Amino acid sequence: MQHGTLAVLAVHAVPASHPILPSLTVFILAIFVGIEVISAVPSLLHTPLMSGSNAIHGVIVVGAMVVLGGATTTAERIIGFLAVLLATLNVVGGFVVTDRMLSMFKTKPAGRPSKDEAGS
Amino acid sequence: MNRQNVIDCIYLFAAVTFILALKGLSSPKRARAGTVVGAVGMVAAVGATFFTKVDGHTLQNLPLMIGAMVLGVVVAVPMSRFMKMTSMPQLIAIFNGVGGGAAALVSVAEFLHYDVAYLATYQVLEIVAGVLIGAMSFAGSAVAYLKLQELITGRPITYPGQQIVNGAIFLGALGLVAALVHSPSNVLLWALVGVSVVLGISFVLPIGGADVPVLISLLNSFTGLAVAASGFTLDSNVLIVAGTLVGASGILLTKLMSQAMGRSLPNILFSAFGSAVVADTSGGGEDRPVRAGTPEDIGVALAYARKVIIVPGYGLAVAQAQHTVRELAEQLQAKGVDVFYAIHPVAGRMPGHMNVLLAEANVPYDELKEMDEANAEMSTADVVLVVGANDTVNPAAKTTPGSPIYGMPIINADAAKQVVFLKRSMRPGFAGIENELLYDPKTVLLFGDAKDTLAKLVAAVKAS
C-alpha cells in the first residue's frame, strides 16, 4: 500500500510542528467558509437557518459517543450518558424542527390556486 | 485503507454535507434538500463513530450509549413535532441549550479522563473553553426559554449594580481559567462549571423578551464554538468544522438580526432595553380620539380596493389567525384585488418567523414581500391592513429622534391611502412606545382578537 510512503513523506515535510496547528488550520478556514456560506441567505430563511445550524452543532453527539465509549469510571459513565442524551436531543430536535419549518415553504404550482394543499 | 482512515473519510463527507446544508438554506427551493443532505451526513458520522477506537479499544458502554440515544429520540421527536409553530423560538432555545450542555460535558469528561499532570497548557485551554462557553450557552438558553415561555417575566430583570456584578462574575471565571492553566485540578474545573452557569444566567436576565431571539442566535453561535473547542480536545475535524461553521455563521446572523432591529449588538445585550417605561413623546396620548370602524365598512373598503397590503405581526401568530388571514387574502384575490404581504425582518419573534407561520397556513411565499420591496409599492396601495403589528409600522422610528426605536427600519404603512389596524387594545407593542399612526386621520381601528376580526372581515368581503 502506498500510505506508508505518504506517511514517510509527511514526516519529512512537516517537522515537529505544534500539535494544535492542524486543528487551528481547519478552525480558521472553517470561519471563512461559515461566513461565506451564510452571507447569501435571505432574511426569509433566517429562522430556518438558525434552526438548521442548531441541528448541525448537534454533531457533538460524535464527541459524546467517544467520551462515553472510552469511559472507565462511574463518574465518566454518568457524564458520558448525559452528554449523549443531550446531544441526541439537540441533533434530532434540530433536524425535525428545521424540516417541519421548511416543509411549510411551498409555492403554489403555476397558474393554480393553493386550494389543493391538504388541510387548512 | 485501515479502519480509522475510512472513518475519517466519512467524517470528511459529513463535514461537507454540513456546509452544503447551510448553503442550501440560501434558497427556499433548495433548503429542504440541503437539510436532508445534512441529516444524511449526520447519520453517517454517528454510524462511523460506532466503529471508532478510543484508547485502542472499541467503544465501551454500548448499551448505555444506545439507551441514551433512544431516550433522546423518544423525547425530541414528539416535542419538535407537536409544539406549536409560535413556540418555535423556545424550541430552538431548548435544543441549542442541550447542545451547549453536551459540549461542556464532553470537555469535562475529557478532563477527568486524562491525568491532569500530562495535559499541556493548550489542552487545558481547549477544555476550559469548551466548558465555559458550553455551560454558559446551556444556562443562558434555559433562561431564554423561561422568558419566551413566559414562565418568568419577559421584561428585563435588573437591579442596581448589575453590570458590576456581571463584570465580577466574568472576572471570576477568567480567574478560574488562569488557576486551571497554572495548576489543573478537578475541583477547579467543577468550580468553573458552576461559575459558567451563573454567568450564563446573569448575562441573559437583563435582556428583554423582544430581544431574546437575537440572544438565541448568539447562544447558538456560542454552542457552535463550544463544539469546536471539544473538537480541538478530541482532535476531531468534523467537530471543529461543524462547530466553527455554526459559530461563525451564528455571529453573522446575530449581527444581521440586530441590524434589522436598527440596534447594535452591544445595545441589545447590555442596555436592558424596555425596562424603563418610555415617556410618551406626544404628551398623554392615551385620551386622544381614535377612529374605530365596523367590519362591514372595512370589508367594503378592502373589497373595492385595487391593491391591499397586509402587514402581519406577532399578534396574528398569537391569535393563530394565519389561516383566516389567508382566507381573507383569497377572498380579495377572487374579487380581483391585488394582495400581498409585507414582512418586516423581525415580524413575529424572529427574522423569518412570520414567513414560517404564514407558510404553515399555505400562503405561497411569492406573495410575501420583504420590507424594501413592499415599501416601494406602499404609496400605490389603497389599503394597508396591519394585523397584530405595531412597532414595525411606527413612524416614530423615522420622525422621533428620542424614541428607543429611532433608526429601526419600518414598513411605511403611513404612505398608503388608508390604514386599517386590527388590534386587541390600545396597548403599545413590545417596545412600549406610543404609535402616532393610530391617531392619523386616515387610520381606522378594529378592536378584537385578530382571528375573530379577520373572520368578520371575510364575511363582510363575501357580502359586498
CSV table of N, CA, C and O in Angstrom, one decimal, chain A residues 18-20 23 26-27 31 34 37-38 40 42-47 50 53-55 57 59 61-63 65 67-71 76-77 79 81 85-86 88-93 95-97 99-104 107-108 114-115 117 120, chain B residues 11 22-23 25-26 28 32 35 39 42 49 60-61 64-65 68-69 72 80-81 83 85 88 92 95-96 98-99 105 109 112-113 122 126 220 223 227 232 234 239 241-242 244 246 249 253 257 323 330 350-351 353 355-356 359-360 362 366-367:
chain,number,residue,atom,x,y,z
A,18,HIS,N,3.7,22.3,16.1
A,18,HIS,CA,2.9,22.2,17.3
A,18,HIS,C,1.7,21.4,17.0
A,18,HIS,O,1.0,21.6,16.0
A,19,PRO,N,1.3,20.5,18.0
A,19,PRO,CA,0.2,19.6,17.7
A,19,PRO,C,-1.2,20.3,17.5
A,19,PRO,O,-2.1,19.8,17.0
A,20,ILE,N,-1.3,21.6,17.9
A,20,ILE,CA,-2.5,22.3,17.8
A,20,ILE,C,-2.7,22.8,16.4
A,20,ILE,O,-3.8,23.1,15.9
A,23,SER,N,-5.4,21.5,13.8
A,23,SER,CA,-6.8,21.8,14.2
A,23,SER,C,-7.0,23.3,14.0
A,23,SER,O,-8.1,23.7,13.5
A,26,VAL,N,-7.8,24.1,10.3
A,26,VAL,CA,-9.1,23.7,10.0
A,26,VAL,C,-10.1,24.8,10.6
A,26,VAL,O,-11.0,25.3,9.9
A,27,PHE,N,-9.9,25.2,11.8
A,27,PHE,CA,-10.7,26.1,12.5
A,27,PHE,C,-10.8,27.4,11.8
A,27,PHE,O,-11.9,27.9,11.4
A,31,ILE,N,-14.0,29.2,9.7
A,31,ILE,CA,-14.6,30.5,10.0
A,31,ILE,C,-15.0,31.2,8.6
A,31,ILE,O,-16.1,31.7,8.5
A,34,GLY,N,-17.9,29.5,6.9
A,34,GLY,CA,-19.1,29.8,7.6
A,34,GLY,C,-19.7,31.2,7.2
A,34,GLY,O,-20.9,31.3,7.0
A,37,VAL,N,-20.7,31.2,3.4
A,37,VAL,CA,-21.9,30.4,3.1
A,37,VAL,C,-23.2,31.1,3.5
A,37,VAL,O,-24.2,31.1,2.9
A,38,ILE,N,-23.1,31.8,4.7
A,38,ILE,CA,-24.3,32.5,5.3
A,38,ILE,C,-24.6,33.8,4.6
A,38,ILE,O,-25.8,34.2,4.6
A,40,ALA,N,-25.2,34.8,1.9
A,40,ALA,CA,-26.2,34.7,0.8
A,40,ALA,C,-27.6,34.4,1.2
A,40,ALA,O,-28.5,34.2,0.4
A,42,PRO,N,-31.3,34.8,2.4
A,42,PRO,CA,-32.3,35.9,2.5
A,42,PRO,C,-33.0,35.9,3.9
A,42,PRO,O,-33.1,34.8,4.5
A,43,SER,N,-33.5,37.0,4.4
A,43,SER,CA,-34.0,37.1,5.7
A,43,SER,C,-35.2,36.2,5.9
A,43,SER,O,-35.5,35.8,7.0
A,44,LEU,N,-35.9,35.9,4.8
A,44,LEU,CA,-37.0,35.0,4.7
A,44,LEU,C,-36.6,33.7,5.4
A,44,LEU,O,-37.4,33.0,6.1
A,45,LEU,N,-35.3,33.3,5.3
A,45,LEU,CA,-34.9,32.0,5.7
A,45,LEU,C,-34.0,32.1,7.0
A,45,LEU,O,-33.4,31.1,7.4
A,46,HIS,N,-34.0,33.2,7.6
A,46,HIS,CA,-33.1,33.4,8.8
A,46,HIS,C,-33.5,32.4,9.9
A,46,HIS,O,-32.6,31.8,10.6
A,47,THR,N,-34.8,32.2,10.2
A,47,THR,CA,-35.2,31.3,11.3
A,47,THR,C,-34.9,29.9,10.9
A,47,THR,O,-34.3,29.2,11.7
A,50,MET,N,-31.2,29.5,11.5
A,50,MET,CA,-30.8,29.3,12.9
A,50,MET,C,-31.1,27.9,13.3
A,50,MET,O,-30.3,27.3,14.0
A,53,SER,N,-28.6,25.4,11.6
A,53,SER,CA,-27.3,25.4,12.2
A,53,SER,C,-27.3,24.8,13.6
A,53,SER,O,-26.4,24.2,14.1
A,54,ASN,N,-28.5,25.0,14.3
A,54,ASN,CA,-28.7,24.4,15.6
A,54,ASN,C,-28.6,22.9,15.5
A,54,ASN,O,-27.9,22.2,16.3
A,55,ALA,N,-29.2,22.4,14.4
A,55,ALA,CA,-29.1,20.9,14.2
A,55,ALA,C,-27.7,20.5,14.0
A,55,ALA,O,-27.2,19.4,14.5
A,57,HIS,N,-24.8,21.8,14.9
A,57,HIS,CA,-23.9,21.6,16.1
A,57,HIS,C,-24.2,20.4,17.0
A,57,HIS,O,-23.5,20.1,17.9
A,59,VAL,N,-23.7,17.7,16.1
A,59,VAL,CA,-22.7,16.7,15.8
A,59,VAL,C,-21.8,16.5,17.0
A,59,VAL,O,-21.1,15.5,17.0
A,61,VAL,N,-22.7,15.0,19.2
A,61,VAL,CA,-23.1,13.6,19.6
A,61,VAL,C,-21.9,12.7,19.3
A,61,VAL,O,-21.7,11.7,20.0
A,62,VAL,N,-21.2,13.0,18.3
A,62,VAL,CA,-20.0,12.2,17.9
A,62,VAL,C,-19.0,12.2,19.1
A,62,VAL,O,-18.4,11.2,19.5
A,63,GLY,N,-18.7,13.5,19.6
A,63,GLY,CA,-17.8,13.6,20.7
A,63,GLY,C,-18.3,12.9,21.9
A,63,GLY,O,-17.6,12.3,22.7
A,65,MET,N,-20.2,10.3,22.1
A,65,MET,CA,-20.1,8.9,21.9
A,65,MET,C,-18.7,8.5,22.2
A,65,MET,O,-18.5,7.4,22.9
A,67,VAL,N,-16.6,9.9,24.2
A,67,VAL,CA,-16.4,10.1,25.6
A,67,VAL,C,-17.0,8.9,26.4
A,67,VAL,O,-16.4,8.3,27.2
A,68,LEU,N,-18.3,8.6,26.0
A,68,LEU,CA,-18.9,7.5,26.8
A,68,LEU,C,-18.3,6.2,26.4
A,68,LEU,O,-18.1,5.3,27.2
A,69,GLY,N,-17.9,6.1,25.1
A,69,GLY,CA,-17.3,4.8,24.7
A,69,GLY,C,-15.9,4.6,25.3
A,69,GLY,O,-15.4,3.4,25.4
A,70,GLY,N,-15.3,5.6,25.8
A,70,GLY,CA,-14.0,5.4,26.5
A,70,GLY,C,-14.1,5.6,28.0
A,70,GLY,O,-13.0,5.6,28.7
A,71,ALA,N,-15.3,5.7,28.5
A,71,ALA,CA,-15.4,6.0,29.9
A,71,ALA,C,-15.1,4.7,30.7
A,71,ALA,O,-15.5,3.6,30.4
A,76,GLU,N,-17.4,9.1,34.9
A,76,GLU,CA,-17.3,9.3,33.4
A,76,GLU,C,-18.5,8.7,32.7
A,76,GLU,O,-18.9,9.3,31.7
A,77,ARG,N,-19.0,7.6,33.2
A,77,ARG,CA,-20.1,7.0,32.5
A,77,ARG,C,-21.4,7.9,32.6
A,77,ARG,O,-22.1,8.1,31.7
A,79,ILE,N,-21.4,11.2,33.2
A,79,ILE,CA,-21.3,12.3,32.3
A,79,ILE,C,-21.4,12.0,30.9
A,79,ILE,O,-22.1,12.7,30.1
A,81,PHE,N,-23.1,9.5,29.6
A,81,PHE,CA,-24.5,9.2,29.3
A,81,PHE,C,-25.3,10.5,29.1
A,81,PHE,O,-26.0,10.6,28.1
A,85,LEU,N,-27.1,11.8,25.7
A,85,LEU,CA,-28.6,12.1,25.7
A,85,LEU,C,-28.9,13.6,25.3
A,85,LEU,O,-29.7,13.8,24.4
A,86,LEU,N,-28.1,14.5,25.8
A,86,LEU,CA,-28.4,15.9,25.5
A,86,LEU,C,-28.0,16.1,24.0
A,86,LEU,O,-28.8,16.8,23.3
A,88,THR,N,-28.1,14.0,21.6
A,88,THR,CA,-29.2,13.4,20.7
A,88,THR,C,-30.4,14.3,20.6
A,88,THR,O,-31.0,14.4,19.6
A,89,LEU,N,-30.8,14.8,21.8
A,89,LEU,CA,-31.9,15.8,21.8
A,89,LEU,C,-31.6,16.9,20.8
A,89,LEU,O,-32.5,17.3,20.0
A,90,ASN,N,-30.4,17.4,20.9
A,90,ASN,CA,-30.0,18.5,20.0
A,90,ASN,C,-30.1,18.2,18.6
A,90,ASN,O,-30.8,18.8,17.8
A,91,VAL,N,-29.5,17.1,18.2
A,91,VAL,CA,-29.4,16.7,16.8
A,91,VAL,C,-30.8,16.3,16.2
A,91,VAL,O,-31.2,16.8,15.2
A,92,VAL,N,-31.5,15.5,17.0
A,92,VAL,CA,-32.8,15.0,16.5
A,92,VAL,C,-33.8,16.2,16.4
A,92,VAL,O,-34.5,16.5,15.4
A,93,GLY,N,-33.9,16.9,17.6
A,93,GLY,CA,-34.8,18.0,17.6
A,93,GLY,C,-34.5,19.1,16.6
A,93,GLY,O,-35.4,19.6,15.9
A,95,PHE,N,-33.0,18.8,13.7
A,95,PHE,CA,-33.4,18.4,12.3
A,95,PHE,C,-34.9,18.4,12.1
A,95,PHE,O,-35.4,18.8,11.1
A,96,VAL,N,-35.6,17.8,13.1
A,96,VAL,CA,-37.0,17.7,12.9
A,96,VAL,C,-37.7,19.1,12.8
A,96,VAL,O,-38.5,19.3,12.0
A,97,VAL,N,-37.3,20.0,13.7
A,97,VAL,CA,-37.8,21.3,13.7
A,97,VAL,C,-37.5,22.0,12.4
A,97,VAL,O,-38.4,22.6,11.7
A,99,ASP,N,-36.9,20.7,9.5
A,99,ASP,CA,-37.6,20.1,8.4
A,99,ASP,C,-39.1,20.5,8.4
A,99,ASP,O,-39.7,20.7,7.4
A,100,ARG,N,-39.6,20.5,9.7
A,100,ARG,CA,-41.0,20.9,9.8
A,100,ARG,C,-41.2,22.3,9.3
A,100,ARG,O,-42.2,22.6,8.6
A,101,MET,N,-40.3,23.2,9.6
A,101,MET,CA,-40.4,24.6,9.2
A,101,MET,C,-40.3,24.7,7.7
A,101,MET,O,-41.1,25.3,7.0
A,102,LEU,N,-39.3,24.0,7.1
A,102,LEU,CA,-39.1,24.1,5.7
A,102,LEU,C,-40.2,23.4,4.9
A,102,LEU,O,-40.5,23.8,3.7
A,103,SER,N,-40.8,22.4,5.5
A,103,SER,CA,-41.9,21.7,4.7
A,103,SER,C,-43.0,22.7,4.5
A,103,SER,O,-43.9,22.4,3.6
A,104,MET,N,-43.1,23.8,5.2
A,104,MET,CA,-44.1,24.7,5.0
A,104,MET,C,-43.9,25.7,3.9
A,104,MET,O,-44.8,26.5,3.5
A,107,THR,N,-44.5,26.7,-2.8
A,107,THR,CA,-45.0,27.7,-3.7
A,107,THR,C,-46.2,27.0,-4.4
A,107,THR,O,-46.2,25.8,-4.6
A,108,LYS,N,-47.2,27.9,-4.8
A,108,LYS,CA,-48.3,27.2,-5.5
A,108,LYS,C,-47.9,26.9,-6.9
A,108,LYS,O,-47.2,27.7,-7.5
A,114,SER,N,-53.8,27.7,-4.4
A,114,SER,CA,-53.2,26.8,-3.4
A,114,SER,C,-54.3,26.0,-2.7
A,114,SER,O,-54.0,25.3,-1.7
A,115,LYS,N,-55.5,26.0,-3.2
A,115,LYS,CA,-56.6,25.2,-2.6
A,115,LYS,C,-56.3,23.7,-2.4
A,115,LYS,O,-56.9,23.1,-1.6
A,117,GLU,N,-53.8,22.2,-1.6
A,117,GLU,CA,-53.0,21.7,-0.5
A,117,GLU,C,-53.8,21.1,0.6
A,117,GLU,O,-54.9,21.5,0.9
A,120,SER,N,-56.1,22.8,6.3
A,120,SER,CA,-56.1,24.2,6.3
A,120,SER,C,-56.1,24.7,7.8
A,120,SER,O,-56.1,23.9,8.7
B,11,TYR,N,-16.1,11.1,8.1
B,11,TYR,CA,-16.2,12.4,8.8
B,11,TYR,C,-16.1,13.6,7.9
B,11,TYR,O,-16.8,14.6,7.9
B,22,LEU,N,-26.0,24.2,5.0
B,22,LEU,CA,-26.1,25.7,5.2
B,22,LEU,C,-26.3,26.4,3.9
B,22,LEU,O,-27.0,27.4,3.7
B,23,LYS,N,-25.5,26.0,2.9
B,23,LYS,CA,-25.5,26.6,1.6
B,23,LYS,C,-27.0,26.5,1.0
B,23,LYS,O,-27.5,27.4,0.4
B,25,LEU,N,-29.7,26.5,2.4
B,25,LEU,CA,-30.6,27.4,3.1
B,25,LEU,C,-30.7,28.8,2.5
B,25,LEU,O,-31.4,29.6,2.9
B,26,SER,N,-29.9,29.0,1.4
B,26,SER,CA,-29.9,30.3,0.8
B,26,SER,C,-31.1,30.4,-0.2
B,26,SER,O,-31.3,31.5,-0.8
B,28,PRO,N,-35.3,29.0,-0.8
B,28,PRO,CA,-36.4,28.2,-0.3
B,28,PRO,C,-36.6,26.9,-1.0
B,28,PRO,O,-37.0,25.9,-0.4
B,32,ARG,N,-34.8,22.5,1.8
B,32,ARG,CA,-35.2,21.3,2.4
B,32,ARG,C,-34.3,20.2,2.0
B,32,ARG,O,-33.9,19.3,2.8
B,35,THR,N,-31.2,20.3,4.0
B,35,THR,CA,-31.3,19.8,5.4
B,35,THR,C,-31.2,18.3,5.3
B,35,THR,O,-30.6,17.6,6.2
B,39,ALA,N,-28.7,15.9,7.2
B,39,ALA,CA,-29.1,14.8,8.1
B,39,ALA,C,-28.4,13.5,7.7
B,39,ALA,O,-28.0,12.7,8.6
B,42,MET,N,-25.0,13.5,9.0
B,42,MET,CA,-25.0,13.3,10.5
B,42,MET,C,-25.2,11.9,10.8
B,42,MET,O,-24.4,11.3,11.7
B,49,THR,N,-18.9,6.5,13.9
B,49,THR,CA,-18.3,6.6,15.2
B,49,THR,C,-18.5,5.3,16.0
B,49,THR,O,-17.7,5.0,16.9
B,60,GLN,N,-16.8,1.2,24.4
B,60,GLN,CA,-17.4,0.5,25.5
B,60,GLN,C,-18.8,1.1,25.9
B,60,GLN,O,-19.2,2.1,25.2
B,61,ASN,N,-19.4,0.5,26.8
B,61,ASN,CA,-20.7,1.0,27.3
B,61,ASN,C,-21.8,1.2,26.3
B,61,ASN,O,-22.6,2.1,26.3
B,64,LEU,N,-25.5,1.5,27.3
B,64,LEU,CA,-25.7,2.8,27.9
B,64,LEU,C,-25.9,3.8,26.8
B,64,LEU,O,-26.8,4.7,26.8
B,65,MET,N,-25.0,3.7,25.8
B,65,MET,CA,-25.0,4.7,24.7
B,65,MET,C,-26.3,4.6,23.9
B,65,MET,O,-26.9,5.6,23.6
B,68,ALA,N,-29.2,6.0,25.8
B,68,ALA,CA,-29.2,7.4,25.8
B,68,ALA,C,-29.8,8.0,24.5
B,68,ALA,O,-30.6,8.9,24.5
B,69,MET,N,-29.4,7.3,23.4
B,69,MET,CA,-29.8,7.8,22.1
B,69,MET,C,-31.4,7.6,21.9
B,69,MET,O,-32.1,8.4,21.5
B,72,GLY,N,-33.2,10.0,23.9
B,72,GLY,CA,-33.2,11.3,23.3
B,72,GLY,C,-34.2,11.4,22.1
B,72,GLY,O,-34.9,12.4,22.0
B,80,SER,N,-40.6,18.1,19.1
B,80,SER,CA,-40.4,19.0,18.0
B,80,SER,C,-41.6,18.9,16.9
B,80,SER,O,-41.8,19.8,16.2
B,81,ARG,N,-42.2,17.8,17.0
B,81,ARG,CA,-43.4,17.6,16.0
B,81,ARG,C,-44.6,18.4,16.5
B,81,ARG,O,-45.3,18.9,15.6
B,83,MET,N,-45.1,20.7,19.1
B,83,MET,CA,-45.1,22.1,19.7
B,83,MET,C,-45.7,23.0,18.6
B,83,MET,O,-45.4,22.9,17.4
B,85,MET,N,-46.2,26.2,16.2
B,85,MET,CA,-45.2,26.9,15.5
B,85,MET,C,-44.8,28.3,16.1
B,85,MET,O,-43.8,28.8,15.9
B,88,MET,N,-41.8,28.2,18.2
B,88,MET,CA,-40.5,27.9,17.6
B,88,MET,C,-39.3,28.5,18.3
B,88,MET,O,-38.3,27.7,18.5
B,92,ILE,N,-36.1,26.2,19.6
B,92,ILE,CA,-34.7,26.3,19.2
B,92,ILE,C,-33.8,26.6,20.4
B,92,ILE,O,-32.7,26.1,20.6
B,95,PHE,N,-33.2,23.2,22.2
B,95,PHE,CA,-32.3,22.3,21.5
B,95,PHE,C,-30.9,22.9,21.4
B,95,PHE,O,-29.9,22.1,21.4
B,96,ASN,N,-30.8,24.2,21.4
B,96,ASN,CA,-29.5,24.8,21.5
B,96,ASN,C,-28.9,24.6,22.8
B,96,ASN,O,-27.7,24.3,23.0
B,98,VAL,N,-29.3,22.3,25.1
B,98,VAL,CA,-28.8,20.9,25.4
B,98,VAL,C,-27.5,20.7,24.6
B,98,VAL,O,-26.7,19.9,25.1
B,99,GLY,N,-27.4,21.2,23.4
B,99,GLY,CA,-26.2,21.1,22.7
B,99,GLY,C,-25.0,21.7,23.4
B,99,GLY,O,-23.9,21.1,23.5
B,105,LEU,N,-20.1,19.0,28.8
B,105,LEU,CA,-19.9,17.7,29.4
B,105,LEU,C,-18.8,16.9,28.7
B,105,LEU,O,-18.0,16.2,29.4
B,109,ALA,N,-15.6,15.6,30.7
B,109,ALA,CA,-15.3,14.2,30.7
B,109,ALA,C,-13.8,14.0,30.2
B,109,ALA,O,-13.1,13.1,30.8
B,112,LEU,N,-11.5,14.8,33.0
B,112,LEU,CA,-11.5,13.8,34.0
B,112,LEU,C,-10.8,12.5,33.6
B,112,LEU,O,-10.2,11.8,34.3
B,113,HIS,N,-10.8,12.3,32.2
B,113,HIS,CA,-10.3,11.0,31.7
B,113,HIS,C,-8.8,11.0,31.7
B,113,HIS,O,-8.2,9.9,31.9
B,122,TYR,N,-2.0,24.1,26.3
B,122,TYR,CA,-3.0,24.3,25.2
B,122,TYR,C,-4.2,23.4,25.4
B,122,TYR,O,-5.3,23.8,25.1
B,126,GLU,N,-8.1,24.4,25.7
B,126,GLU,CA,-9.2,23.9,24.8
B,126,GLU,C,-10.4,23.4,25.7
B,126,GLU,O,-11.5,23.7,25.4
B,220,ASN,N,-26.7,30.3,20.0
B,220,ASN,CA,-26.5,29.2,19.0
B,220,ASN,C,-25.0,29.2,18.6
B,220,ASN,O,-24.4,28.2,18.5
B,223,THR,N,-22.8,27.8,21.2
B,223,THR,CA,-22.7,26.4,21.3
B,223,THR,C,-21.8,25.8,20.2
B,223,THR,O,-21.1,24.9,20.4
B,227,VAL,N,-18.7,23.5,20.7
B,227,VAL,CA,-18.5,22.2,19.9
B,227,VAL,C,-17.1,22.2,19.3
B,227,VAL,O,-16.4,21.2,19.3
B,232,PHE,N,-11.3,20.4,19.2
B,232,PHE,CA,-9.8,20.6,19.4
B,232,PHE,C,-9.4,19.5,20.4
B,232,PHE,O,-8.4,18.9,20.2
B,234,LEU,N,-10.7,16.7,21.2
B,234,LEU,CA,-10.8,15.3,20.8
B,234,LEU,C,-10.0,15.1,19.4
B,234,LEU,O,-10.0,14.0,18.9
B,239,LEU,N,-16.0,17.8,14.2
B,239,LEU,CA,-16.5,18.7,15.3
B,239,LEU,C,-16.0,20.2,15.1
B,239,LEU,O,-16.7,21.1,15.2
B,241,VAL,N,-15.0,21.6,12.2
B,241,VAL,CA,-15.7,22.2,11.1
B,241,VAL,C,-17.1,22.6,11.4
B,241,VAL,O,-17.5,23.8,11.2
B,242,ALA,N,-17.9,21.6,11.9
B,242,ALA,CA,-19.3,21.9,12.1
B,242,ALA,C,-19.5,23.0,13.2
B,242,ALA,O,-20.3,23.9,13.0
B,244,THR,N,-17.4,25.4,14.1
B,244,THR,CA,-16.9,26.7,13.6
B,244,THR,C,-17.9,27.3,12.6
B,244,THR,O,-18.2,28.5,12.6
B,246,VAL,N,-21.1,26.9,12.5
B,246,VAL,CA,-22.2,27.4,13.3
B,246,VAL,C,-21.8,28.7,14.0
B,246,VAL,O,-22.5,29.6,14.1
B,249,SER,N,-21.2,31.6,11.4
B,249,SER,CA,-22.4,32.0,10.7
B,249,SER,C,-23.4,32.6,11.8
B,249,SER,O,-24.1,33.5,11.5
B,253,LEU,N,-25.3,36.0,11.6
B,253,LEU,CA,-26.7,36.1,11.7
B,253,LEU,C,-27.2,37.0,12.8
B,253,LEU,O,-28.1,37.8,12.6
B,257,MET,N,-29.6,40.2,12.4
B,257,MET,CA,-30.8,40.4,13.1
B,257,MET,C,-30.8,41.7,13.8
B,257,MET,O,-31.8,42.4,13.8
B,323,HIS,N,-54.5,31.2,9.1
B,323,HIS,CA,-55.3,30.6,8.1
B,323,HIS,C,-56.4,31.6,7.7
B,323,HIS,O,-56.8,31.7,6.6
B,330,GLU,N,-57.5,35.4,-0.1
B,330,GLU,CA,-58.0,34.6,-1.2
B,330,GLU,C,-59.4,35.2,-1.7
B,330,GLU,O,-59.6,35.3,-2.8
B,350,MET,N,-38.8,36.3,15.5
B,350,MET,CA,-37.5,36.1,14.9
B,350,MET,C,-37.5,36.4,13.5
B,350,MET,O,-38.6,36.4,12.8
B,351,PRO,N,-36.4,36.8,12.9
B,351,PRO,CA,-36.4,37.1,11.5
B,351,PRO,C,-36.8,35.8,10.7
B,351,PRO,O,-36.4,34.7,11.0
B,353,HIS,N,-39.6,34.4,11.0
B,353,HIS,CA,-40.6,33.6,11.8
B,353,HIS,C,-42.0,33.8,11.2
B,353,HIS,O,-42.7,32.8,11.0
B,355,ASN,N,-42.7,34.4,8.1
B,355,ASN,CA,-42.7,33.7,6.9
B,355,ASN,C,-43.1,32.2,7.1
B,355,ASN,O,-43.9,31.6,6.4
B,356,VAL,N,-42.5,31.7,8.2
B,356,VAL,CA,-42.8,30.3,8.5
B,356,VAL,C,-44.2,30.1,8.9
B,356,VAL,O,-44.9,29.2,8.5
B,359,ALA,N,-46.4,30.4,5.9
B,359,ALA,CA,-46.2,29.3,5.1
B,359,ALA,C,-46.9,28.1,5.7
B,359,ALA,O,-47.5,27.3,4.9
B,360,GLU,N,-47.0,28.0,7.0
B,360,GLU,CA,-47.7,26.9,7.6
B,360,GLU,C,-49.2,27.0,7.2
B,360,GLU,O,-49.9,25.9,7.1
B,362,ASN,N,-50.2,27.7,4.4
B,362,ASN,CA,-50.2,27.6,2.9
B,362,ASN,C,-50.2,28.9,2.1
B,362,ASN,O,-50.7,28.9,1.0
B,366,ASP,N,-44.3,33.5,-2.7
B,366,ASP,CA,-44.1,34.6,-3.6
B,366,ASP,C,-45.1,35.7,-3.3
B,366,ASP,O,-45.0,36.8,-3.9
B,367,GLU,N,-46.1,35.5,-2.4
B,367,GLU,CA,-46.9,36.6,-2.0
B,367,GLU,C,-46.3,37.4,-0.8
B,367,GLU,O,-46.9,38.4,-0.4
